[in-house]
Coordinates of C-alpha atoms (C1' of nucleotides) in Angstrom, one line a residue:
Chain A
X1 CA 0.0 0.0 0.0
X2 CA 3.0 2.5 0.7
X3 CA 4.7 1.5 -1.8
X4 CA 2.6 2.3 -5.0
X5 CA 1.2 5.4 -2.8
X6 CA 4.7 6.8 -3.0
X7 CA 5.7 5.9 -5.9
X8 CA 2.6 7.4 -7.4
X9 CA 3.0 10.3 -5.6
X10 CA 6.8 11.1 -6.1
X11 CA 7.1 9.8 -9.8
X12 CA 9.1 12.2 -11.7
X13 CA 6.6 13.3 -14.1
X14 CA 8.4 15.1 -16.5
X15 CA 11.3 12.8 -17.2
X16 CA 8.6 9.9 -17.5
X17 CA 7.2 11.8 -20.0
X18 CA 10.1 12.7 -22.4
X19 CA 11.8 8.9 -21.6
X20 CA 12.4 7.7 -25.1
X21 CA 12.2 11.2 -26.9
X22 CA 15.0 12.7 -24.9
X23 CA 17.4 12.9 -28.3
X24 CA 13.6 14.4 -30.7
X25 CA 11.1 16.6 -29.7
X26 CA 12.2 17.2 -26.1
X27 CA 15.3 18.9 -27.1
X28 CA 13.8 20.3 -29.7
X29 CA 11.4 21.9 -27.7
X30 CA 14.1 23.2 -24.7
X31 CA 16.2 24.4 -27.5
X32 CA 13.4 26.3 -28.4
X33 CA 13.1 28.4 -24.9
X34 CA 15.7 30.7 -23.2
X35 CA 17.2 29.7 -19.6
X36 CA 17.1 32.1 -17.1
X37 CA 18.6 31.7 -13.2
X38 CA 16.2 32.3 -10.5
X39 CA 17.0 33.3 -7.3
X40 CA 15.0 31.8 -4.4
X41 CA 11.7 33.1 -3.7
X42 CA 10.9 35.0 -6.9
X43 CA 7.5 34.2 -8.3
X44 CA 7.6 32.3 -12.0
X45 CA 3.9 33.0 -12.6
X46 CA 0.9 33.9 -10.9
X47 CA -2.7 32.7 -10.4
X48 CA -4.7 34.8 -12.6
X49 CA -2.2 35.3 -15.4
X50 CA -2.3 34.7 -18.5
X51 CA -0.2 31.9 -20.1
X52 CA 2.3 32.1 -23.2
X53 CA 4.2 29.3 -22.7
X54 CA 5.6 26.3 -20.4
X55 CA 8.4 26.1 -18.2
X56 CA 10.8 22.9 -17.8
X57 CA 13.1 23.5 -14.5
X58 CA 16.2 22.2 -15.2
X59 CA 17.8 23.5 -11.6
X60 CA 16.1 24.2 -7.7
X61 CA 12.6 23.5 -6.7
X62 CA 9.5 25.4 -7.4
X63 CA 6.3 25.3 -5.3
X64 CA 3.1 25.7 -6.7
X65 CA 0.6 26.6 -4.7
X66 CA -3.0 29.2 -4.2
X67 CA -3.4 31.9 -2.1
X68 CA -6.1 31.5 0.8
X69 CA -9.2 33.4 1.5
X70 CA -7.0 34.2 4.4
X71 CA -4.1 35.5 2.6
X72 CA -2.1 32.3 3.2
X73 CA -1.1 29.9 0.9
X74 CA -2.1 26.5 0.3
X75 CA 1.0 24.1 -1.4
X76 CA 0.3 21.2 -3.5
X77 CA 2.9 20.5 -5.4
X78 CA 6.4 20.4 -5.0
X79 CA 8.1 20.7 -8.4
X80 CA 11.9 18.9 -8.8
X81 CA 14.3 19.2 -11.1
X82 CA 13.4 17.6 -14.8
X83 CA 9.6 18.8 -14.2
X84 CA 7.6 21.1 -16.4
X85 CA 5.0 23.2 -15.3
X86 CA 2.2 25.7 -16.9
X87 CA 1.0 23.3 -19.3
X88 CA -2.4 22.7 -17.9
X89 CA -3.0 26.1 -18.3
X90 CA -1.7 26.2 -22.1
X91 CA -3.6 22.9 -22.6
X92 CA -6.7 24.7 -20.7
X93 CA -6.9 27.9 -22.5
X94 CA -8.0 29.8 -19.4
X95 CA -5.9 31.9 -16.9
X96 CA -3.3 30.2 -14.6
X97 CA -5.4 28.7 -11.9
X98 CA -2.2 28.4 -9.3
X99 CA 1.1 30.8 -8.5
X100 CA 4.2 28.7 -9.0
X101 CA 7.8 30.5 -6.9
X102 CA 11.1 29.3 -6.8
X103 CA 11.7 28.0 -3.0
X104 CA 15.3 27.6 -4.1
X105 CA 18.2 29.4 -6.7
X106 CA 16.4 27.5 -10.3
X107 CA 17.9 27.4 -13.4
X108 CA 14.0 27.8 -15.4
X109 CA 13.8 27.5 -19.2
X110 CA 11.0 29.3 -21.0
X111 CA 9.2 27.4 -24.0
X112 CA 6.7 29.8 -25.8
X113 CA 3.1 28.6 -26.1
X114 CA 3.4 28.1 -29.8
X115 CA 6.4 25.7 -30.1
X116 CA 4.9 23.3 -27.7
X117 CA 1.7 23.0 -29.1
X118 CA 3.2 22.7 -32.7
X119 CA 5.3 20.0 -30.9
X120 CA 1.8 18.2 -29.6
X121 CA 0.4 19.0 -33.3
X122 CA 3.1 17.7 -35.3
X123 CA 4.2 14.4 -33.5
X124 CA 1.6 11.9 -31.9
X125 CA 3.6 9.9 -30.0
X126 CA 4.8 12.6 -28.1
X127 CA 1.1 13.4 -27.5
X128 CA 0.3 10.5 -26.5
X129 CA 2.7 9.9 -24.1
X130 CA 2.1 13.7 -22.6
X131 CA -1.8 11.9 -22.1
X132 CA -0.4 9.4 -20.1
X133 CA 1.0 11.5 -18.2
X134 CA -1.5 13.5 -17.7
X135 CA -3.7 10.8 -16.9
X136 CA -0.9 9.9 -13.9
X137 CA -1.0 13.1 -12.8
X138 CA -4.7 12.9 -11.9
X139 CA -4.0 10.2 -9.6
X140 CA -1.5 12.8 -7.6
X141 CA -4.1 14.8 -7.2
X142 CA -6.7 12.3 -5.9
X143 CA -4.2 11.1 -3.5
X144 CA -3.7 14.2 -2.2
X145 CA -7.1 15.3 -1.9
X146 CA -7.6 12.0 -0.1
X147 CA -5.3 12.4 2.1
X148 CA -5.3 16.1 3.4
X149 CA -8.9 14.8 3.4
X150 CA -8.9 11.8 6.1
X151 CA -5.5 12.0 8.0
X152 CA -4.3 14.0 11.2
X153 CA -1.4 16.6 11.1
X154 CA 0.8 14.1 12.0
X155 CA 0.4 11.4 9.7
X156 CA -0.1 14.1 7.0
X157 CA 3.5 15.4 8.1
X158 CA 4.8 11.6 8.0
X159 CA 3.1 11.4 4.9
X160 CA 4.8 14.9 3.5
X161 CA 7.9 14.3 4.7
X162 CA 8.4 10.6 3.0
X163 CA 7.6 12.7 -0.1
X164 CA 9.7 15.5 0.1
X165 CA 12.7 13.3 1.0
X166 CA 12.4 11.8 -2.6
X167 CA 12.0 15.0 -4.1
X168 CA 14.9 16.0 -2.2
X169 CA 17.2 13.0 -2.8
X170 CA 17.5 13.4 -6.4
X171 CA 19.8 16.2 -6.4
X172 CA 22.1 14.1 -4.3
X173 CA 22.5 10.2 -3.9
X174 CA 23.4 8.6 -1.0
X175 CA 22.0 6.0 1.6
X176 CA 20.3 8.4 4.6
X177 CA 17.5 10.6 4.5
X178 CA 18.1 13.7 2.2
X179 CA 18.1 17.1 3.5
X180 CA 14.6 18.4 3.0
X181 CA 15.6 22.4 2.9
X182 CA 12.2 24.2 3.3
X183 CA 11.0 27.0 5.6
X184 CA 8.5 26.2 8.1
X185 CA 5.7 28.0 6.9
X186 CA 6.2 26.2 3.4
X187 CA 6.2 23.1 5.2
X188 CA 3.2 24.3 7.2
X189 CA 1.3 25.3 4.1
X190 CA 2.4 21.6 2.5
X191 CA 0.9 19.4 5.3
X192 CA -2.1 21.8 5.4
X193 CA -1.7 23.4 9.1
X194 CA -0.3 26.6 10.9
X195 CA 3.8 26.4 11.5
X196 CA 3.2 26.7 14.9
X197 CA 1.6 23.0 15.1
X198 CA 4.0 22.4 12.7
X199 CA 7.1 23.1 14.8
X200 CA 5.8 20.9 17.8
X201 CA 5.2 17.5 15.6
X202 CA 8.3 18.2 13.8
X203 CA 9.5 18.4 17.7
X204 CA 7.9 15.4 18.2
X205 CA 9.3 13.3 15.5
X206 CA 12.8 14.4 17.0
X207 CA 12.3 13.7 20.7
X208 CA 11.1 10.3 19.0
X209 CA 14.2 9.7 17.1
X210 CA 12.4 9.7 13.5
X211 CA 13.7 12.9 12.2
X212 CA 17.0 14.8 12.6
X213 CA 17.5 18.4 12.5
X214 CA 20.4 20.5 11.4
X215 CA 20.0 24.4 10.6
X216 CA 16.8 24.1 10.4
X217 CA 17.2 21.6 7.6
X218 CA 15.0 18.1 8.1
X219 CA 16.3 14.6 7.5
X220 CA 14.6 11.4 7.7
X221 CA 16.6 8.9 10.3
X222 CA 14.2 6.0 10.8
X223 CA 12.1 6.3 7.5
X224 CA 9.9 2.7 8.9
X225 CA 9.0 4.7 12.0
X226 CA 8.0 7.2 9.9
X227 CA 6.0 4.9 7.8
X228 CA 4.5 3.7 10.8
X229 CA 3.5 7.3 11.6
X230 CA 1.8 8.0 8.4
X231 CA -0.4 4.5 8.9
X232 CA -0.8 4.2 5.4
Chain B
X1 CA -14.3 35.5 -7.2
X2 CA -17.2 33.4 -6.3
X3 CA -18.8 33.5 -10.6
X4 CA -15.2 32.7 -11.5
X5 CA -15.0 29.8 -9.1
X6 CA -18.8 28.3 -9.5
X7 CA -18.4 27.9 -13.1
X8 CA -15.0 26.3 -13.0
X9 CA -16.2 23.8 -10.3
X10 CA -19.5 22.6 -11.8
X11 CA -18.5 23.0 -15.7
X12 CA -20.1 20.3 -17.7
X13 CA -17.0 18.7 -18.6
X14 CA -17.9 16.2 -20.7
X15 CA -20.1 18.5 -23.0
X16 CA -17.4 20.8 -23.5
X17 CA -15.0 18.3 -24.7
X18 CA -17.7 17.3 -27.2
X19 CA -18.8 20.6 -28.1
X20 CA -18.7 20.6 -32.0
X21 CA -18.0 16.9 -32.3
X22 CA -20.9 15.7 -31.1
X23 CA -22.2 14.3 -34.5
X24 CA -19.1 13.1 -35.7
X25 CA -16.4 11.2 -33.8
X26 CA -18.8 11.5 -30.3
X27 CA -21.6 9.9 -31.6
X28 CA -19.2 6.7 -33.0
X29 CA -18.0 6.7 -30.1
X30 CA -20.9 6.1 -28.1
X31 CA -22.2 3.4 -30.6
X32 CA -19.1 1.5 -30.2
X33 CA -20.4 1.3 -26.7
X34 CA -22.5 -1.1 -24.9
X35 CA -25.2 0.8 -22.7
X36 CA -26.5 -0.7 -19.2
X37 CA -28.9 0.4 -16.5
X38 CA -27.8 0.6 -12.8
X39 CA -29.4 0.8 -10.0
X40 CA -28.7 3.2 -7.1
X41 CA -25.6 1.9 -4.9
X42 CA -23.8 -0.3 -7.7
X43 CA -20.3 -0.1 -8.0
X44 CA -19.0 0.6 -11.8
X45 CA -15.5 0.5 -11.1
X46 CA -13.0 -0.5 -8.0
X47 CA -10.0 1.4 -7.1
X48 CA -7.5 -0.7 -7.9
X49 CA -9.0 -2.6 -10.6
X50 CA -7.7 -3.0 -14.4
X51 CA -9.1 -0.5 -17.3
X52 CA -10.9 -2.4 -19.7
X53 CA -12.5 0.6 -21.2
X54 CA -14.2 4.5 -20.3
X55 CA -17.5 5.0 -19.0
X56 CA -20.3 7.6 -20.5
X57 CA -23.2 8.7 -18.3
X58 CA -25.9 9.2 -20.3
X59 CA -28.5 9.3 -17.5
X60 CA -27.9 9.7 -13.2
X61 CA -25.3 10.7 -10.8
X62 CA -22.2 8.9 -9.7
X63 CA -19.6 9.5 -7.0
X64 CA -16.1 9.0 -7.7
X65 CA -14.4 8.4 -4.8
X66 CA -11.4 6.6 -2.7
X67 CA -11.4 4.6 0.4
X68 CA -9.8 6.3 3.6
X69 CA -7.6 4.7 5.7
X70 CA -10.0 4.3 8.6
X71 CA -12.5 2.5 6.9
X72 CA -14.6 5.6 5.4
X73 CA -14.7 6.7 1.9
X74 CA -14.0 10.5 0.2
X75 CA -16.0 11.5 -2.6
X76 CA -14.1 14.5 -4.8
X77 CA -16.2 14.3 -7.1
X78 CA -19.9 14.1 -8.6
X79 CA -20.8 12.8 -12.2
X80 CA -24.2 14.1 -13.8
X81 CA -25.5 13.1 -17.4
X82 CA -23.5 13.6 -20.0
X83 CA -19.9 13.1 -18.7
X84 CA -17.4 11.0 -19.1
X85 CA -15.6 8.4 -16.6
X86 CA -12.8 6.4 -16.0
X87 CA -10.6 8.0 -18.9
X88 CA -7.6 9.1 -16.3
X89 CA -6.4 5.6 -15.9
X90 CA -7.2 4.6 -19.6
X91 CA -4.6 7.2 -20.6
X92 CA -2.8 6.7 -17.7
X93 CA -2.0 3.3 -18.5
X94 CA -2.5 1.9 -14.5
X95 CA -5.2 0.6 -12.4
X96 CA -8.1 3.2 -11.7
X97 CA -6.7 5.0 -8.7
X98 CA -10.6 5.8 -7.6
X99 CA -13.8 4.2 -7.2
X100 CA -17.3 4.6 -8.8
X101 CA -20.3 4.3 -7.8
X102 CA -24.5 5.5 -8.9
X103 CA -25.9 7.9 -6.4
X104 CA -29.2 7.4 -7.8
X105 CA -30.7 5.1 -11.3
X106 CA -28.9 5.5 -13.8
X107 CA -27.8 4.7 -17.2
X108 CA -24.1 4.5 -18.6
X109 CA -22.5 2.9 -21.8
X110 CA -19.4 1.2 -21.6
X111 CA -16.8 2.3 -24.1
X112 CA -14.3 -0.4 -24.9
X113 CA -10.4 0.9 -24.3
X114 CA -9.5 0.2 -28.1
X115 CA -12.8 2.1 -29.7
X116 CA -11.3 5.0 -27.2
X117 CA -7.8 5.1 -28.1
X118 CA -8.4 4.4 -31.9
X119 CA -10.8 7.7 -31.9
X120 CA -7.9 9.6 -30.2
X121 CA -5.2 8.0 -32.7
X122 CA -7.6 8.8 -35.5
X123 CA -8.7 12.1 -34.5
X124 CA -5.6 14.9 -33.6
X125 CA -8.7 17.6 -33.3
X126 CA -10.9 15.2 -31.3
X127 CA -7.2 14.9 -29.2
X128 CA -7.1 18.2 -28.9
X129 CA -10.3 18.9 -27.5
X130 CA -10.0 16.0 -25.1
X131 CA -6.4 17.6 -23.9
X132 CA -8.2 20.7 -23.4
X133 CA -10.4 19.4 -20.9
X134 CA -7.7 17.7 -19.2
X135 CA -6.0 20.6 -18.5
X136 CA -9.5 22.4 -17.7
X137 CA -10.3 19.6 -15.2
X138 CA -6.8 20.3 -13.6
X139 CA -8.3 23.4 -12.3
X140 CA -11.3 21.5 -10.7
X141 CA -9.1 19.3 -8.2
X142 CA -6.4 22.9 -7.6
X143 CA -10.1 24.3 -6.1
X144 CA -10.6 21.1 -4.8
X145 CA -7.5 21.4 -2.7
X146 CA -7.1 24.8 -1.4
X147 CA -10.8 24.5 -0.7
X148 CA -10.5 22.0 1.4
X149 CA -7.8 22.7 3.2
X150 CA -8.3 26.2 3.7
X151 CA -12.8 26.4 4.7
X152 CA -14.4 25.2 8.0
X153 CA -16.9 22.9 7.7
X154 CA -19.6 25.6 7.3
X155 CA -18.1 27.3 4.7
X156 CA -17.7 24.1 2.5
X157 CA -20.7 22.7 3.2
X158 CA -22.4 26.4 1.9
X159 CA -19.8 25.9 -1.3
X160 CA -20.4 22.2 -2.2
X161 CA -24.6 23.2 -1.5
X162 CA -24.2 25.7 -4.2
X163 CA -22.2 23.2 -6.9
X164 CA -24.3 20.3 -6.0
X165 CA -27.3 23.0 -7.1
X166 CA -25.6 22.9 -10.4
X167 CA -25.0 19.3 -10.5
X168 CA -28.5 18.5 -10.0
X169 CA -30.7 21.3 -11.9
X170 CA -29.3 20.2 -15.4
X171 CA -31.6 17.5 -15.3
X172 CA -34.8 19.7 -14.7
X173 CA -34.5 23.5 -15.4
X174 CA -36.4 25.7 -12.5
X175 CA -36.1 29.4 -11.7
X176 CA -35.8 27.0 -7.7
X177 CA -33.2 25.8 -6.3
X178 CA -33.0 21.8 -7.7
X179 CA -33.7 19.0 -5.5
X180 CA -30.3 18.0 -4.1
X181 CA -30.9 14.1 -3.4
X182 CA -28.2 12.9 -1.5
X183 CA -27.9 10.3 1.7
X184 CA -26.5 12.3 4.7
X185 CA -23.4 10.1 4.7
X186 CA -22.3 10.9 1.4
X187 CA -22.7 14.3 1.8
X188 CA -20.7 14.5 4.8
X189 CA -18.0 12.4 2.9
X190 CA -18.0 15.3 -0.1
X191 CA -18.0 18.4 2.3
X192 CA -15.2 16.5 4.3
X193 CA -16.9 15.8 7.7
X194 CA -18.8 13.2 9.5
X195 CA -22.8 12.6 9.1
X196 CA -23.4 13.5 12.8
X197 CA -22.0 17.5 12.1
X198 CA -23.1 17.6 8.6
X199 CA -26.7 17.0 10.3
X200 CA -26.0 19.9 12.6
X201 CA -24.6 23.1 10.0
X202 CA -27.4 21.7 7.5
X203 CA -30.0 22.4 10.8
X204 CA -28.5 25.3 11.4
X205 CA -28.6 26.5 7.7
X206 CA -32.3 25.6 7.7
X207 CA -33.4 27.8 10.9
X208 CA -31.4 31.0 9.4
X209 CA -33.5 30.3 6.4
X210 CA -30.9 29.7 3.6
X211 CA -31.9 26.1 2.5
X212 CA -35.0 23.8 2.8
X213 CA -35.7 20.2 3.6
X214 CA -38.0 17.7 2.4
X215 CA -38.2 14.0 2.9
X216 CA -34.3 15.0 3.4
X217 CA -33.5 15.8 0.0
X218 CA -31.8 19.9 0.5
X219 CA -33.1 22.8 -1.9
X220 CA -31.6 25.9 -1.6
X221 CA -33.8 29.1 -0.9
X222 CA -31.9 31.5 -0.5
X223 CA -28.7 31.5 -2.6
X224 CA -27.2 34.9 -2.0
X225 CA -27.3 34.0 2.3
X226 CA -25.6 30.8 1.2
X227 CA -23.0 32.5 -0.9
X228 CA -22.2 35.0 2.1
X229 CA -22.1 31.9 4.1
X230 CA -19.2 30.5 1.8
X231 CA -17.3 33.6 2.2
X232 CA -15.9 32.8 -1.4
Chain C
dC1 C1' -46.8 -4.3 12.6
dG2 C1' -41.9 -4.8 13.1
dG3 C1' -37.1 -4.9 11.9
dA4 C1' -33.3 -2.6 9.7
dC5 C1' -31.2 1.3 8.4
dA6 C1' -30.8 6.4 8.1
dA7 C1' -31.2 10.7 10.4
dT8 C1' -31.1 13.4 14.4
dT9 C1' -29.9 15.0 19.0
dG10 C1' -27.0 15.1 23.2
dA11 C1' -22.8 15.3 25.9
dA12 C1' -17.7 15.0 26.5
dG13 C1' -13.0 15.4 25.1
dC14 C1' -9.2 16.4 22.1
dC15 C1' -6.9 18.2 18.1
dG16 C1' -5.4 22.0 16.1
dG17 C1' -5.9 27.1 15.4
dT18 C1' -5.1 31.6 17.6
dC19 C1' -2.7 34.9 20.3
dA20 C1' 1.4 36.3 22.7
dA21 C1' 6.1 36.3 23.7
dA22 C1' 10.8 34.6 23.9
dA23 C1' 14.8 32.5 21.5
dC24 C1' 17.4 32.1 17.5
dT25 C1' 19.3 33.3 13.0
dG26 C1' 21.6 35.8 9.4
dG27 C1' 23.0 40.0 7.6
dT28 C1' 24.7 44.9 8.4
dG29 C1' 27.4 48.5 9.8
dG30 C1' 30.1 50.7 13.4
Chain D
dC1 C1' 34.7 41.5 16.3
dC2 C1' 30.7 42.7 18.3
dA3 C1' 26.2 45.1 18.7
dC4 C1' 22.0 45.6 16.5
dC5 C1' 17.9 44.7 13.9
dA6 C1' 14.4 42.2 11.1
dG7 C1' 12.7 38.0 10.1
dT8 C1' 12.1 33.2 11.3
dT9 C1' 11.7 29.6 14.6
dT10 C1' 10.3 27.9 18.8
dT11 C1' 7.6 27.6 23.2
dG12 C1' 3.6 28.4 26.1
dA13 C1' -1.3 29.0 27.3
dC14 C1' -6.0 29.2 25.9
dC15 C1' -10.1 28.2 23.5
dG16 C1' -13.4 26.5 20.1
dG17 C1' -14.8 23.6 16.3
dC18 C1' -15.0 19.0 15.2
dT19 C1' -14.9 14.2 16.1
dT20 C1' -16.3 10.5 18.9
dC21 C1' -19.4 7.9 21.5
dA22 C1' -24.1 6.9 22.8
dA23 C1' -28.9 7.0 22.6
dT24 C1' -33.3 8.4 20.4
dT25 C1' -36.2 9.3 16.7
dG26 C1' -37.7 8.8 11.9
dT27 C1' -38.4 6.2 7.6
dC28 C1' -38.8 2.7 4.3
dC29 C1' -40.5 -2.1 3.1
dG30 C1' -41.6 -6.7 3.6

DNA sequence: CGGACAATTGAAGCCGGTCAAAACTGGTGG
DNA sequence: CCACCAGTTTTGACCGGCTTCAATTGTCCG
């Protein structure tokens, strides 16, 4: 049960999209965009806005989130390296219906609208492997709605942070936990609480010998007593 | 706010993929298809359970749905006549990561996999459409998100009273609010709650004169209170 | 009429949100 | 090198909405 929940929820989207046309359209279409460096924090594009193209994130992390009614924010996705992101929105025709910012230095390339559709128009494999995709992608968002849904703060947090270390661990391999950089109230607005609860599970986990903390950065030490945790 | 998010939350999706198509590729579709009546309560597909083809509701309501940890069951979303189910995991290419169920009589046609995927092969404008509403249906389970995670129980009860309003009234157009026909149980499963505190804010609603009940199926009275209510 | 299930009401307890304040951090300039 | 300041993290106390458990009423059908 953990095990396809996680994979599900962690599988690199992007890159199991363009496996096989790595050396055709996908470069293609990168070549098409311009890079830019982002530093951390600045917003890539906003809810509201309207879209001209997609974004593949070569470097950092991105979250994409909503604002509140509140004025806080509400996270749902945590975007890696190798992801893209805006295409619902190009695919949709409407306005960007999330905010996407950079919650570390990115390395973002820009592809304009037209070259990735004309990609989609002019080769149907690649179209039909973005529809898979997309059809995967659904299931991340069921899962999450499921899950924000039915489990406490601190199974959500187990749940998050099982995630996050995946997301995390790319960058670098190696055996332990990987260090899951991320302010508390981005964390907060992950797990779906205030960083104030936030801080005492996180606490919690510690005292218990799950999670280690240096600098404020997390790391998974007993991932099966986390697994425990999240009871999934 | 509230227009922007009504009509992106209850959007007929199926009919706006077919928009335009509906006597050519649509219509074949549906003919390939094998049509079946169901009673209320009958499961049309598990969670879990292999694709053998897409589902079009030509007459009813279904709930899709997953199965929480504890037991329980969380409904994201609500089918009425005319759209389509069961495509993610087609495209997808896994196991339906939800389950479906009739809410009340209905009538759906079976669409084998191959007649599905041959009409998308066939068709790069029926594809095109379809990817459309893929990335329009994105938006639905963003709101879904940050809506729950973000409401109290009274505010998205007063939000999924006004959606459901739209989700039932297609099927008999009055100036009234529709007849919202729903057991207690699943309704408490869609806002997010348990049965025994739905019953309470849905009192409460009903003394401050915002909704109406008979023989326990809801009509709203009094839209604008209920929109206030929402705080949308 | 009666039995099973759904809906409703009541009471108690806890999780988690809110408010307030202290400790910590990193960056800046004297 | 240290003092200072702004922002973030952490801790503490309080309170209210929601869940849970339990019991009663209502409703549908055989």
């Amino acid at each position: 049960m953990l095990i396809s929940f996680l994979s599900d929820s962690v599988r690199p989207q992007a890159e199991e999209i363009f496996k096989g046309l790595k050396n055709q359209e996908f470069h293609k279409l990168i070549q098409a965009g311009v890079t830019h460096k982002y530093k951390k924090g600045e917003i890539v594009f906003r809810e509201g806005g309207i879209p001209s193209g997609i974004y593949y994130l070569s470097k950092g992390h991105i979250k994409k989130y909503k604002f509140t009614s509140s004025g806080g924010e509400q996270i749902f996705y945590i975007c890696g390296a190798g992801e893209l992101l805006g295409y619902h929105s190009v695919l949709g025709g409407g306005v960007y219906a999330d905010s996407a910012a950079t919650i570390s230095d990115s390395e973002i390339t820009f592809i304009p609208k037209e070259a990735f559709l004309n990609t989609l128009a002019s080769s149907p494999e690649f179209t039909l492997r973005f529809m898979k995709a997309l059809g995967n992608e659904f299931t991340l968002f069921k899962n999450a709605i499921a899950t924000r849904a039915t489990y406490s703060v601190k199974e959500r947090l187990a749940i998050n942070l099982l995630i996050l270390d995946e997301k995390f661990k790319k960058s670098k391999r190696s055996a332990n936990g990987a260090l899951i950089i991320l302010s508390r109230t981005d964390l907060a607005n992950i797990v779906g609480t205030v960083k104030e609860n936030l801080v005492r599970v996180l606490g919690e986990f510690k005292a218990k010998g799950l999670i280690k903390i240096n600098n404020g950065s997390i790391q998974i030490i007993n991932r099966g007593g986390l697994i425990k945790r999240a009871s999934l």
